[in-house]
mmCIF file of C-alpha atoms in Angstrom:
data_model
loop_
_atom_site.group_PDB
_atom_site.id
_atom_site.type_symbol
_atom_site.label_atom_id
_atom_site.label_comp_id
_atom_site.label_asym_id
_atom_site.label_seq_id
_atom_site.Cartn_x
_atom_site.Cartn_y
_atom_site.Cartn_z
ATOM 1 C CA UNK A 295 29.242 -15.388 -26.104
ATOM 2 C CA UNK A 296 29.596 -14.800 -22.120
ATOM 3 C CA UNK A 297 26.787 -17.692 -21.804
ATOM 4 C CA UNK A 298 28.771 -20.131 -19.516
ATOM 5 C CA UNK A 299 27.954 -23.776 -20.953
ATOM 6 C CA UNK A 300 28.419 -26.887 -19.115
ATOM 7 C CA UNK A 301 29.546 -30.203 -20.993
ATOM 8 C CA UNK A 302 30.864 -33.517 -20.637
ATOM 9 C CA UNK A 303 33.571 -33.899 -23.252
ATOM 10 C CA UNK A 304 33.684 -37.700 -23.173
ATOM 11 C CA UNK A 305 29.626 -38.407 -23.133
ATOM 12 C CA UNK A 306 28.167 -34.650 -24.527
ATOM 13 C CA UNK A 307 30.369 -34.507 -27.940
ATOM 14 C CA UNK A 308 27.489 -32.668 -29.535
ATOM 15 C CA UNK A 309 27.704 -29.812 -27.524
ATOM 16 C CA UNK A 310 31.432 -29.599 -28.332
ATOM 17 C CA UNK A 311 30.435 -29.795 -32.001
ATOM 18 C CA UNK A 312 27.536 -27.222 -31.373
ATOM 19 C CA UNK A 313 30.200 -24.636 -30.472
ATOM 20 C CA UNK A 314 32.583 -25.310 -33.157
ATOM 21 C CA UNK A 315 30.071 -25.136 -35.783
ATOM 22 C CA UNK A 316 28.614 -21.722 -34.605
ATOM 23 C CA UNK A 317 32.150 -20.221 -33.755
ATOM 24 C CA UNK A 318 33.137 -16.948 -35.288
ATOM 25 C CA UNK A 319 36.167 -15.590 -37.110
ATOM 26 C CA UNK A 320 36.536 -12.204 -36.871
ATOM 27 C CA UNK A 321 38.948 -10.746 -38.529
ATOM 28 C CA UNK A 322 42.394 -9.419 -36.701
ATOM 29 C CA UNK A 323 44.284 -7.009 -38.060
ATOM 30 C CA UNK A 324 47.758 -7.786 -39.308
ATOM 31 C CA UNK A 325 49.346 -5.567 -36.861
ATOM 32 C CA UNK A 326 47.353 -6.961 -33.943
ATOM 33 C CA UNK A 327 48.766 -10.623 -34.892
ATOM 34 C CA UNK A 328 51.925 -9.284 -35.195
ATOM 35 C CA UNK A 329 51.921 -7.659 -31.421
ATOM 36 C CA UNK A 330 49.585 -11.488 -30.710
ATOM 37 C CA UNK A 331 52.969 -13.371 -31.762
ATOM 38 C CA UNK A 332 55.291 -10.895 -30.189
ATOM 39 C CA UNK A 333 53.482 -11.043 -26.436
ATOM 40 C CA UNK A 334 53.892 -15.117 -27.043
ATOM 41 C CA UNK A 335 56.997 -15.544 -28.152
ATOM 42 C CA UNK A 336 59.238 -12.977 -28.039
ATOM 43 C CA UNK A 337 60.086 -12.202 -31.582
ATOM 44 C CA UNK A 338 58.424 -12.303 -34.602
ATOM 45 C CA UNK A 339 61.359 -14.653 -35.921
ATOM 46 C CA UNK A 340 60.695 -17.045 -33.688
ATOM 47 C CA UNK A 341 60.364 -20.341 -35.179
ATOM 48 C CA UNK A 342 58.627 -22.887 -34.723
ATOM 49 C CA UNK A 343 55.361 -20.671 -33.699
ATOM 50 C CA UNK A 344 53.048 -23.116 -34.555
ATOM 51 C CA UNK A 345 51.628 -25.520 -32.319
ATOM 52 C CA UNK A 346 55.157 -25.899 -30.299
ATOM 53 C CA UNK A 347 57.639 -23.724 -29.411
ATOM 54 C CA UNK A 348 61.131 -24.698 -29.546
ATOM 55 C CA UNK A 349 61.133 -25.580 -25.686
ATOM 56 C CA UNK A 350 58.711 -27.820 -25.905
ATOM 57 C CA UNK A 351 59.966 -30.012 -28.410
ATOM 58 C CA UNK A 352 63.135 -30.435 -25.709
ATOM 59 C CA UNK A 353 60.655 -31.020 -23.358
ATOM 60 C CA UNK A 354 59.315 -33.528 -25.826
ATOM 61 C CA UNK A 355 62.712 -35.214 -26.412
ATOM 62 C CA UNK A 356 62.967 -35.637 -22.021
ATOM 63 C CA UNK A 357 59.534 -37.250 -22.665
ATOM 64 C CA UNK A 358 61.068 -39.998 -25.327
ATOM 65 C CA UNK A 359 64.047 -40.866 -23.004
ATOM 66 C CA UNK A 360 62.529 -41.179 -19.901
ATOM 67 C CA UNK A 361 58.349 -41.801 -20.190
ATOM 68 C CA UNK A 362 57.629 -45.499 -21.567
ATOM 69 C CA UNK A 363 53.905 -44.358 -22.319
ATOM 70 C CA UNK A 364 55.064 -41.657 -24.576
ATOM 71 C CA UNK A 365 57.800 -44.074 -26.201
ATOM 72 C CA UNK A 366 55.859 -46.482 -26.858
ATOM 73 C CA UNK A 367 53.225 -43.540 -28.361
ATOM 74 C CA UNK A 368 55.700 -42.478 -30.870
ATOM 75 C CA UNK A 369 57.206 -45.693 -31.699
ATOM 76 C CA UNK A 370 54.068 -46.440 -33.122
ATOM 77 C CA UNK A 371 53.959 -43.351 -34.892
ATOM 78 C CA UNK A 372 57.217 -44.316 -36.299
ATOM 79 C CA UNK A 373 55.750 -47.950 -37.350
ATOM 80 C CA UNK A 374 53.234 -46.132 -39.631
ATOM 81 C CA UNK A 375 55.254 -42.917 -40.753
ATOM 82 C CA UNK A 376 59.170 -43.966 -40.519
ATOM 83 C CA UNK A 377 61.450 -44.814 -42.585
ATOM 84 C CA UNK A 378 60.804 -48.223 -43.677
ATOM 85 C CA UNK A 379 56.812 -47.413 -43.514
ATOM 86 C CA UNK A 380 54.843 -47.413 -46.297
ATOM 87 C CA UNK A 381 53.848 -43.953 -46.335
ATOM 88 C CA UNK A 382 57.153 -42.841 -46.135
ATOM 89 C CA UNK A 383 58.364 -44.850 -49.414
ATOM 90 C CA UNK A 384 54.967 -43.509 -51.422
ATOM 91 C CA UNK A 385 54.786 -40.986 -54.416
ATOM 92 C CA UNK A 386 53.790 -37.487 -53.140
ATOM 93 C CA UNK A 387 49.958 -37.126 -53.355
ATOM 94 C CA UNK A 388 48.888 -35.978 -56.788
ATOM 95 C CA UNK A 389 46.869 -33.043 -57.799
ATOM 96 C CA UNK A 390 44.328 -35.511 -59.396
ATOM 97 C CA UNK A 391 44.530 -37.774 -56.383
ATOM 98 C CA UNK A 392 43.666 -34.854 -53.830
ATOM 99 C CA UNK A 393 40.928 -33.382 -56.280
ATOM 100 C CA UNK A 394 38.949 -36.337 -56.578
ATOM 101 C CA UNK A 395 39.618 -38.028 -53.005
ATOM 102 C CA UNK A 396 39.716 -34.602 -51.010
ATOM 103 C CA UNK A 397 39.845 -36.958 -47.919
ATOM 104 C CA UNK A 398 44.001 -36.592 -48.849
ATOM 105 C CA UNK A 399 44.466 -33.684 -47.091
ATOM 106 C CA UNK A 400 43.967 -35.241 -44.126
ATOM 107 C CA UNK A 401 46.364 -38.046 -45.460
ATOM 108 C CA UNK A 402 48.879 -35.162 -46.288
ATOM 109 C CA UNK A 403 48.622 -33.628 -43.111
ATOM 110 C CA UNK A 404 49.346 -37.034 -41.247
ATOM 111 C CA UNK A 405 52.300 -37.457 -42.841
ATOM 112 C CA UNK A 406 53.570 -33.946 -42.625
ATOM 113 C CA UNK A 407 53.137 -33.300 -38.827
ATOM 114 C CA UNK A 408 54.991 -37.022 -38.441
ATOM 115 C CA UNK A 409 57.652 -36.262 -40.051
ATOM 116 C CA UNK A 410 58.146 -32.957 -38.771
ATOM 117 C CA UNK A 411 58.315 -33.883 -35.480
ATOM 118 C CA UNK A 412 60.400 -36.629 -36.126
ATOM 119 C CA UNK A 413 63.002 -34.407 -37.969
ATOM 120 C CA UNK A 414 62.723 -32.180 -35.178
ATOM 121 C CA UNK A 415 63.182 -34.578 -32.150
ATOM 122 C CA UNK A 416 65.798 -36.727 -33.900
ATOM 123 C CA UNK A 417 67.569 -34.175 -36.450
ATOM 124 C CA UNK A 418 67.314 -36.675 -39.082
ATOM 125 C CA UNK A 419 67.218 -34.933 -41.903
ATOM 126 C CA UNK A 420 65.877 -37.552 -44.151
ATOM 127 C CA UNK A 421 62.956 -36.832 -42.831
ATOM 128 C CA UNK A 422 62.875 -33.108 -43.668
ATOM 129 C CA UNK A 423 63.947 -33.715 -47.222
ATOM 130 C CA UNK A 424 60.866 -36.694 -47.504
ATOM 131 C CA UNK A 425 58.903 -33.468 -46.697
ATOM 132 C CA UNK A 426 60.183 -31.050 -49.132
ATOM 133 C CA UNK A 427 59.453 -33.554 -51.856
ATOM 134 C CA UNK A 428 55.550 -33.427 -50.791
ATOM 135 C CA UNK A 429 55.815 -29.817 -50.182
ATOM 136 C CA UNK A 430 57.658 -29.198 -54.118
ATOM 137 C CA UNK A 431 54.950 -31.536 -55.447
ATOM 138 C CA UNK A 432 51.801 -29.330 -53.823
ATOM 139 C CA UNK A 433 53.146 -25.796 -54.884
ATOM 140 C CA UNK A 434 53.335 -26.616 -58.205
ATOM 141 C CA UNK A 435 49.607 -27.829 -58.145
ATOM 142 C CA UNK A 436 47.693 -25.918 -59.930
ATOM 143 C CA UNK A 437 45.525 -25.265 -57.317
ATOM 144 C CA UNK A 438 44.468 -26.159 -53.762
ATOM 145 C CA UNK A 439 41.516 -27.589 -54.717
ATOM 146 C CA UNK A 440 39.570 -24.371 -54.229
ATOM 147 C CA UNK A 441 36.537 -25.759 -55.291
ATOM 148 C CA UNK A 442 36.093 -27.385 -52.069
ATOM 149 C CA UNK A 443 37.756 -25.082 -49.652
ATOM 150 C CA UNK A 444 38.187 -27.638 -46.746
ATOM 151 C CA UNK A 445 40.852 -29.490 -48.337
ATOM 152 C CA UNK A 446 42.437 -26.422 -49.241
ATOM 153 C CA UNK A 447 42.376 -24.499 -46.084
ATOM 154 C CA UNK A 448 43.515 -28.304 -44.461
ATOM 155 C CA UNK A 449 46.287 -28.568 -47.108
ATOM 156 C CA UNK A 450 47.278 -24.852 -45.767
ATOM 157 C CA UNK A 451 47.823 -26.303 -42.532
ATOM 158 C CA UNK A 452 50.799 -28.783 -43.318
ATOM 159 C CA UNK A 453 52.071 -25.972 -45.903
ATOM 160 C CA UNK A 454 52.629 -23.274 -42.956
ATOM 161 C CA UNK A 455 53.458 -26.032 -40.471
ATOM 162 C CA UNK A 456 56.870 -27.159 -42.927
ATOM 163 C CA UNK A 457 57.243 -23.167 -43.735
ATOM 164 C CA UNK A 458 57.599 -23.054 -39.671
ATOM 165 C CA UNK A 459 58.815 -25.801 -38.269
ATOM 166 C CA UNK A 460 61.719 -26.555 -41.063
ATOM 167 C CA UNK A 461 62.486 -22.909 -41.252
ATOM 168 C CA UNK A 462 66.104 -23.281 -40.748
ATOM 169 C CA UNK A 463 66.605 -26.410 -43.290
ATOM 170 C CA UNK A 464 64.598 -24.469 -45.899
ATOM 171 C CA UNK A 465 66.598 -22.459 -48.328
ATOM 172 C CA UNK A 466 65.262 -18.884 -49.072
ATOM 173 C CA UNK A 467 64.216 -19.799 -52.546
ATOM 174 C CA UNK A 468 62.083 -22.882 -50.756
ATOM 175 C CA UNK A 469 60.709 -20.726 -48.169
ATOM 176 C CA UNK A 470 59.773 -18.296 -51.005
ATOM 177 C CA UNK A 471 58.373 -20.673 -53.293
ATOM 178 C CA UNK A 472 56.346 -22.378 -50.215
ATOM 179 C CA UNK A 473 55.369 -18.436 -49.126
ATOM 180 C CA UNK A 474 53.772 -17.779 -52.616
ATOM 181 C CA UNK A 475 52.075 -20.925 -52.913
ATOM 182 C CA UNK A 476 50.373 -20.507 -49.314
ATOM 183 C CA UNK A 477 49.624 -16.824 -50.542
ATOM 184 C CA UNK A 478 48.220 -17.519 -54.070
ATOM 185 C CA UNK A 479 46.659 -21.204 -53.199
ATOM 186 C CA UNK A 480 44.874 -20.463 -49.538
ATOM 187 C CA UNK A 481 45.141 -17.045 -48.515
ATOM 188 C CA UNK A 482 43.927 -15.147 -51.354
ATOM 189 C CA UNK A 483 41.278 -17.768 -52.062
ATOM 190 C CA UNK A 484 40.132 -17.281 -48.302
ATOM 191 C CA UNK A 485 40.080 -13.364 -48.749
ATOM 192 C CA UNK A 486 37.273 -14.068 -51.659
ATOM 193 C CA UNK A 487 35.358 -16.028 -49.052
ATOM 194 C CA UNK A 488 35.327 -13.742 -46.273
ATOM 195 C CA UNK A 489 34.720 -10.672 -48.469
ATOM 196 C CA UNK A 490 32.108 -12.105 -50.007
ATOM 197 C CA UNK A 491 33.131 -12.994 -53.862
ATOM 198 C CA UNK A 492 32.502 -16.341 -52.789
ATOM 199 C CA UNK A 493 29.598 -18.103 -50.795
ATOM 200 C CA UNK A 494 30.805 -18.420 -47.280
ATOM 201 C CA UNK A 495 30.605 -21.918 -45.182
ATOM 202 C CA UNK A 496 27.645 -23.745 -43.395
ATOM 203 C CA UNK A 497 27.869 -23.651 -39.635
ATOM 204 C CA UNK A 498 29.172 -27.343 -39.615
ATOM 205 C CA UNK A 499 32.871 -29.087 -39.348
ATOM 206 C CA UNK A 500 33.629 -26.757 -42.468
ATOM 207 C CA UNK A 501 33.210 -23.642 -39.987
ATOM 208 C CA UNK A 502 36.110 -25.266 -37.517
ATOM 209 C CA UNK A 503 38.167 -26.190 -40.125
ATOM 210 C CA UNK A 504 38.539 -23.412 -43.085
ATOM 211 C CA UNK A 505 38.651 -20.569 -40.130
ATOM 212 C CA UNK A 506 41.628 -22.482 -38.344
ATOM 213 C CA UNK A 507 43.495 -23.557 -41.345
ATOM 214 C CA UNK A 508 43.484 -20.088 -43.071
#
């Protein structure tokens, strides 16, 4: 829409949801994202791509050493995702556990995009390999929970996030295995949704949410 629309994002959150709810996807082709990627960051090799590019997580590592604010942000982030946290030292989430508490793809996520950044800001590569375990665990679900396509587009998210941002620790066969499991699990489910084999989503958080993580 050209309709210019004027909101308040602290007092008018409505509005905000208004246009993520009614937000369209339509549907690039793969060579335009392909030239997309290229024009922003040089090479389709690049990695990371998502979210972050490689300078700014250096810019993010200036921020640790030499902002307090941003310090103390992440220390607390470390206080509920580190090392001695309890999230860190718990099983990978089970299939059964994300099928009947969807709500765990969020929890997945969380834990995923803290660790990541902590591998990549510190190097610590305990951190990388607490990841892979998660990541082994989820492709050899059965499924992505495609019966509720939220969590499965969500659980997408952290899959392509540790295919990106770990790129380099991977080994081929995990970036394959990873690869497939995004494919088969997310992609191909979301193909059946947008082509109409099954129902499409309700303009509500769903619309925000599948389009972005698939």
């Amino acid at each position: 829409s050209k309709e210019k629309i004027e909101y308040d994002m602290v007092n008018d959150l409505g509005t905000l949801l208004d246009i993520s709810f009614t937000t369209l996807f339509e549907r690039p082709s793969g060579e335009k994202m392909v030239e997309d990627i290229i024009r922003h960051t040089g090479n389709i090799n690049t990695h990371p791509k998502l979210f972050l590019s490689e300078e700014d997580i250096e810019r993010i590592r200036g921020y640790y050493k030499n902002d307090s604010k941003y310090r103390a942000y992440y220390d607390e982030l470390l206080d509920i995702y580190g090392k001695d946290s309890k999230e860190f030292n718990a099983a990978p989430i089970s299939h059964a556990t994300m099928k009947e508490q969807t709500f765990h793809s969020s929890v997945l996520l969380g834990r995923v995009a803290s660790w990541a950044m902590f591998y990549k800001i510190s190097g610590d590569e305990d951190y990388a390999k607490r990841i892979w375990e998660e990541m082994e665990n989820l492709c050899d679900y059965p499924d992505w929970i495609s019966h509720h396509y939220l969590t499965t587009s969500e659980i997408c998210v952290s899959a392509a996030m540790v295919y990106d941002w770990l790129y380099d620790y991977l080994t081929e066969e995990q970036r394959q295995k990873l690869a497939n499991a995004i494919i088969e699990k997310c992609l191909k489910i979301g193909l059946d949704h947008y082509e109409g084999r099954r129902i499409i989503w309700p303009p509500t958080n769903w619309n925000g949410i599948c389009n972005a993580g698939t």
